[in-house]
């Protein structure tokens, strides 16, 4: 990144990294107050994404505040796209966001640990077993990791998802049918299918009719005093 040169780039041309590491901007009030008073004193770090657009390597929170303040452009330093590989880009993102380590979401901790490697045990305060687990979960698509953050799936469920080869088929169905939800039982059922297709996923995920149970009269009289069969 050239130290002495920055460019004012339109907000709509600044995109998050294709494989994001940090997804939660957190509380922006203090940063917003500072930028409103003093402007952005430290330009964003970006690299070319083609078509006149740029991926943000450092500065997603500054961009979010600028959008809140209804700014059109923000100052950016543009890195050499040929030198900044995806691996190098992830390292830049992690190194410039160390102040956020104590408040990482689970999905962020998984992504950060993959970049830090063995250093993650000390820097994130995790065990070697957790590091190994996070290494497996890092293969999941971002949408599934965000389900971990929301509690929609458990870590045990996520480990099962790691073993499903046709996860993109499942993901496509979930995007097309947002009301359909994954449950532990459905994840296990999907994982047992040899060749996953959209039709099979839809059949598994579609809501099932409620189970009707007939209660014998003697049970009602013994345990449900005063209740009718209905």
One Martini backbone bead per residue (centre of mass of N, CA, C, O) as a GRO file, in nm:
protein
  230
    1UNK     BB    1   0.094   0.037   0.026
    2UNK     BB    2   0.076   0.359  -0.027
    3UNK     BB    3   0.152   0.606   0.202
    4UNK     BB    4   0.102   0.891   0.009
    5UNK     BB    5  -0.173   0.748  -0.116
    6UNK     BB    6  -0.513   0.850  -0.182
    7UNK     BB    7  -0.864   0.766  -0.243
    8UNK     BB    8  -1.180   0.865  -0.345
    9UNK     BB    9  -1.442   0.631  -0.282
   10UNK     BB   10  -1.721   0.490  -0.346
   11UNK     BB   11  -1.928   0.300  -0.154
   12UNK     BB   12  -2.053   0.112  -0.392
   13UNK     BB   13  -1.734   0.010  -0.452
   14UNK     BB   14  -1.735  -0.118  -0.157
   15UNK     BB   15  -1.639  -0.441  -0.051
   16UNK     BB   16  -1.646  -0.722   0.086
   17UNK     BB   17  -1.511  -0.997   0.132
   18UNK     BB   18  -1.592  -1.288  -0.010
   19UNK     BB   19  -1.451  -1.415   0.262
   20UNK     BB   20  -1.550  -1.343   0.549
   21UNK     BB   21  -1.458  -1.276   0.894
   22UNK     BB   22  -1.615  -1.013   0.958
   23UNK     BB   23  -1.980  -0.952   1.043
   24UNK     BB   24  -1.962  -0.771   1.309
   25UNK     BB   25  -1.957  -0.428   1.387
   26UNK     BB   26  -2.098  -0.341   1.623
   27UNK     BB   27  -2.038  -0.068   1.806
   28UNK     BB   28  -2.057   0.270   1.642
   29UNK     BB   29  -2.081   0.528   1.821
   30UNK     BB   30  -1.790   0.619   1.875
   31UNK     BB   31  -1.695   0.624   1.579
   32UNK     BB   32  -1.911   0.820   1.477
   33UNK     BB   33  -1.831   1.060   1.653
   34UNK     BB   34  -1.539   1.085   1.547
   35UNK     BB   35  -1.604   1.117   1.240
   36UNK     BB   36  -1.793   1.365   1.265
   37UNK     BB   37  -1.555   1.547   1.377
   38UNK     BB   38  -1.273   1.432   1.197
   39UNK     BB   39  -1.307   1.205   1.030
   40UNK     BB   40  -1.105   1.010   0.818
   41UNK     BB   41  -0.769   0.952   0.914
   42UNK     BB   42  -0.781   0.641   0.817
   43UNK     BB   43  -0.755   0.478   0.557
   44UNK     BB   44  -0.859   0.246   0.369
   45UNK     BB   45  -0.807  -0.097   0.282
   46UNK     BB   46  -0.760  -0.204  -0.060
   47UNK     BB   47  -0.871  -0.409  -0.340
   48UNK     BB   48  -0.914  -0.526  -0.636
   49UNK     BB   49  -1.231  -0.668  -0.800
   50UNK     BB   50  -1.314  -0.534  -1.037
   51UNK     BB   51  -1.519  -0.326  -1.214
   52UNK     BB   52  -1.439  -0.081  -1.012
   53UNK     BB   53  -1.393  -0.255  -0.759
   54UNK     BB   54  -1.360  -0.311  -0.391
   55UNK     BB   55  -1.189  -0.466  -0.133
   56UNK     BB   56  -1.206  -0.486   0.209
   57UNK     BB   57  -0.943  -0.510   0.458
   58UNK     BB   58  -0.975  -0.215   0.602
   59UNK     BB   59  -1.299  -0.059   0.706
   60UNK     BB   60  -1.602  -0.151   0.754
   61UNK     BB   61  -1.680   0.042   0.988
   62UNK     BB   62  -1.623   0.306   0.840
   63UNK     BB   63  -1.822   0.256   0.612
   64UNK     BB   64  -2.077   0.231   0.789
   65UNK     BB   65  -2.062   0.518   0.902
   66UNK     BB   66  -2.062   0.671   0.635
   67UNK     BB   67  -2.345   0.574   0.561
   68UNK     BB   68  -2.493   0.697   0.805
   69UNK     BB   69  -2.376   0.997   0.717
   70UNK     BB   70  -2.412   1.017   0.399
   71UNK     BB   71  -2.179   0.940   0.238
   72UNK     BB   72  -2.005   0.890  -0.074
   73UNK     BB   73  -1.702   0.904   0.028
   74UNK     BB   74  -1.374   0.747   0.084
   75UNK     BB   75  -1.065   0.694   0.198
   76UNK     BB   76  -0.806   0.513   0.005
   77UNK     BB   77  -0.586   0.237  -0.005
   78UNK     BB   78  -0.425   0.076  -0.276
   79UNK     BB   79  -0.350  -0.235  -0.346
   80UNK     BB   80  -0.171  -0.486  -0.487
   81UNK     BB   81  -0.333  -0.735  -0.655
   82UNK     BB   82  -0.081  -0.925  -0.715
   83UNK     BB   83   0.024  -0.941  -0.407
   84UNK     BB   84  -0.271  -0.976  -0.284
   85UNK     BB   85  -0.366  -1.240  -0.164
   86UNK     BB   86  -0.594  -1.413   0.003
   87UNK     BB   87  -0.409  -1.479   0.240
   88UNK     BB   88  -0.302  -1.191   0.284
   89UNK     BB   89  -0.576  -1.058   0.327
   90UNK     BB   90  -0.648  -1.214   0.586
   91UNK     BB   91  -0.407  -1.113   0.750
   92UNK     BB   92  -0.477  -0.814   0.741
   93UNK     BB   93  -0.753  -0.832   0.877
   94UNK     BB   94  -0.657  -0.954   1.146
   95UNK     BB   95  -0.426  -0.748   1.224
   96UNK     BB   96  -0.644  -0.491   1.207
   97UNK     BB   97  -0.846  -0.660   1.445
   98UNK     BB   98  -0.739  -0.718   1.743
   99UNK     BB   99  -0.940  -0.545   1.921
  100UNK     BB  100  -1.180  -0.777   1.865
  101UNK     BB  101  -1.114  -1.052   2.005
  102UNK     BB  102  -1.295  -1.041   2.278
  103UNK     BB  103  -1.579  -1.012   2.066
  104UNK     BB  104  -1.620  -1.265   1.916
  105UNK     BB  105  -1.774  -1.458   1.725
  106UNK     BB  106  -1.786  -1.778   1.635
  107UNK     BB  107  -1.735  -1.737   1.330
  108UNK     BB  108  -1.489  -1.549   1.369
  109UNK     BB  109  -1.314  -1.745   1.533
  110UNK     BB  110  -1.288  -1.954   1.310
  111UNK     BB  111  -1.152  -1.770   1.097
  112UNK     BB  112  -0.916  -1.662   1.268
  113UNK     BB  113  -0.786  -1.936   1.346
  114UNK     BB  114  -0.706  -2.008   1.050
  115UNK     BB  115  -0.495  -1.774   1.032
  116UNK     BB  116  -0.323  -1.822   1.303
  117UNK     BB  117  -0.332  -2.100   1.404
  118UNK     BB  118  -0.143  -2.184   1.674
  119UNK     BB  119  -0.181  -1.887   1.791
  120UNK     BB  120  -0.484  -1.911   1.882
  121UNK     BB  121  -0.461  -2.024   2.164
  122UNK     BB  122  -0.341  -1.759   2.287
  123UNK     BB  123  -0.502  -1.517   2.139
  124UNK     BB  124  -0.805  -1.664   2.201
  125UNK     BB  125  -0.825  -1.879   2.432
  126UNK     BB  126  -0.780  -2.177   2.323
  127UNK     BB  127  -0.784  -2.497   2.256
  128UNK     BB  128  -0.668  -2.758   2.073
  129UNK     BB  129  -0.951  -2.877   2.028
  130UNK     BB  130  -1.080  -2.619   1.919
  131UNK     BB  131  -0.887  -2.576   1.684
  132UNK     BB  132  -0.964  -2.838   1.542
  133UNK     BB  133  -1.263  -2.777   1.515
  134UNK     BB  134  -1.237  -2.506   1.360
  135UNK     BB  135  -1.095  -2.631   1.117
  136UNK     BB  136  -1.345  -2.786   1.023
  137UNK     BB  137  -1.559  -2.545   1.021
  138UNK     BB  138  -1.410  -2.363   0.802
  139UNK     BB  139  -1.548  -2.519   0.549
  140UNK     BB  140  -1.787  -2.360   0.582
  141UNK     BB  141  -2.025  -2.174   0.497
  142UNK     BB  142  -2.127  -1.871   0.602
  143UNK     BB  143  -2.427  -1.937   0.649
  144UNK     BB  144  -2.370  -2.163   0.860
  145UNK     BB  145  -2.206  -1.995   1.063
  146UNK     BB  146  -2.442  -1.796   1.127
  147UNK     BB  147  -2.617  -2.019   1.257
  148UNK     BB  148  -2.436  -2.043   1.502
  149UNK     BB  149  -2.478  -1.755   1.612
  150UNK     BB  150  -2.806  -1.788   1.632
  151UNK     BB  151  -2.871  -2.111   1.700
  152UNK     BB  152  -2.985  -2.287   1.459
  153UNK     BB  153  -2.713  -2.438   1.510
  154UNK     BB  154  -2.501  -2.668   1.619
  155UNK     BB  155  -2.196  -2.799   1.648
  156UNK     BB  156  -2.287  -3.086   1.586
  157UNK     BB  157  -2.434  -3.011   1.325
  158UNK     BB  158  -2.189  -2.879   1.181
  159UNK     BB  159  -2.020  -3.139   1.165
  160UNK     BB  160  -2.218  -3.282   0.979
  161UNK     BB  161  -2.210  -3.074   0.748
  162UNK     BB  162  -1.910  -3.126   0.672
  163UNK     BB  163  -1.994  -3.425   0.545
  164UNK     BB  164  -2.147  -3.275   0.320
  165UNK     BB  165  -2.100  -3.248  -0.016
  166UNK     BB  166  -2.398  -3.108  -0.105
  167UNK     BB  167  -2.434  -2.813   0.029
  168UNK     BB  168  -2.523  -2.630  -0.208
  169UNK     BB  169  -2.801  -2.753  -0.236
  170UNK     BB  170  -2.903  -2.678   0.044
  171UNK     BB  171  -2.850  -2.373   0.020
  172UNK     BB  172  -3.035  -2.314  -0.220
  173UNK     BB  173  -3.298  -2.397  -0.080
  174UNK     BB  174  -3.281  -2.195   0.160
  175UNK     BB  175  -3.286  -1.941  -0.024
  176UNK     BB  176  -3.564  -2.011  -0.170
  177UNK     BB  177  -3.666  -2.118   0.142
  178UNK     BB  178  -3.663  -1.935   0.427
  179UNK     BB  179  -3.887  -2.101   0.602
  180UNK     BB  180  -3.697  -2.317   0.608
  181UNK     BB  181  -3.571  -2.549   0.853
  182UNK     BB  182  -3.320  -2.656   1.052
  183UNK     BB  183  -3.256  -2.966   1.205
  184UNK     BB  184  -3.113  -3.222   1.352
  185UNK     BB  185  -3.283  -3.439   1.209
  186UNK     BB  186  -3.251  -3.327   0.916
  187UNK     BB  187  -2.944  -3.334   0.902
  188UNK     BB  188  -2.922  -3.642   0.941
  189UNK     BB  189  -3.093  -3.719   0.699
  190UNK     BB  190  -2.919  -3.579   0.482
  191UNK     BB  191  -2.644  -3.728   0.555
  192UNK     BB  192  -2.775  -4.019   0.452
  193UNK     BB  193  -2.749  -3.921   0.164
  194UNK     BB  194  -2.579  -3.997  -0.118
  195UNK     BB  195  -2.758  -3.814  -0.337
  196UNK     BB  196  -2.811  -3.486  -0.355
  197UNK     BB  197  -3.117  -3.312  -0.406
  198UNK     BB  198  -3.358  -3.083  -0.428
  199UNK     BB  199  -3.597  -3.279  -0.387
  200UNK     BB  200  -3.494  -3.414  -0.129
  201UNK     BB  201  -3.465  -3.161   0.045
  202UNK     BB  202  -3.762  -3.075   0.026
  203UNK     BB  203  -3.882  -3.331   0.153
  204UNK     BB  204  -3.734  -3.298   0.429
  205UNK     BB  205  -3.809  -2.979   0.493
  206UNK     BB  206  -4.089  -3.007   0.484
  207UNK     BB  207  -4.364  -2.980   0.643
  208UNK     BB  208  -4.521  -3.169   0.878
  209UNK     BB  209  -4.779  -3.318   0.986
  210UNK     BB  210  -4.947  -3.364   1.249
  211UNK     BB  211  -4.973  -3.579   1.510
  212UNK     BB  212  -5.218  -3.813   1.582
  213UNK     BB  213  -5.367  -3.889   1.905
  214UNK     BB  214  -5.507  -4.159   2.071
  215UNK     BB  215  -5.696  -4.152   2.373
  216UNK     BB  216  -5.787  -4.342   2.606
  217UNK     BB  217  -6.039  -4.334   2.832
  218UNK     BB  218  -5.878  -4.442   3.084
  219UNK     BB  219  -5.661  -4.219   3.076
  220UNK     BB  220  -5.844  -3.978   3.109
  221UNK     BB  221  -5.973  -4.062   3.382
  222UNK     BB  222  -5.697  -4.086   3.542
  223UNK     BB  223  -5.531  -3.800   3.439
  224UNK     BB  224  -5.791  -3.612   3.303
  225UNK     BB  225  -5.972  -3.453   3.488
  226UNK     BB  226  -6.252  -3.316   3.312
  227UNK     BB  227  -6.180  -3.422   3.037
  228UNK     BB  228  -6.203  -3.463   2.709
  229UNK     BB  229  -6.114  -3.630   2.438
  230UNK     BB  230  -6.067  -3.360   2.270
   0.00000   0.00000   0.00000
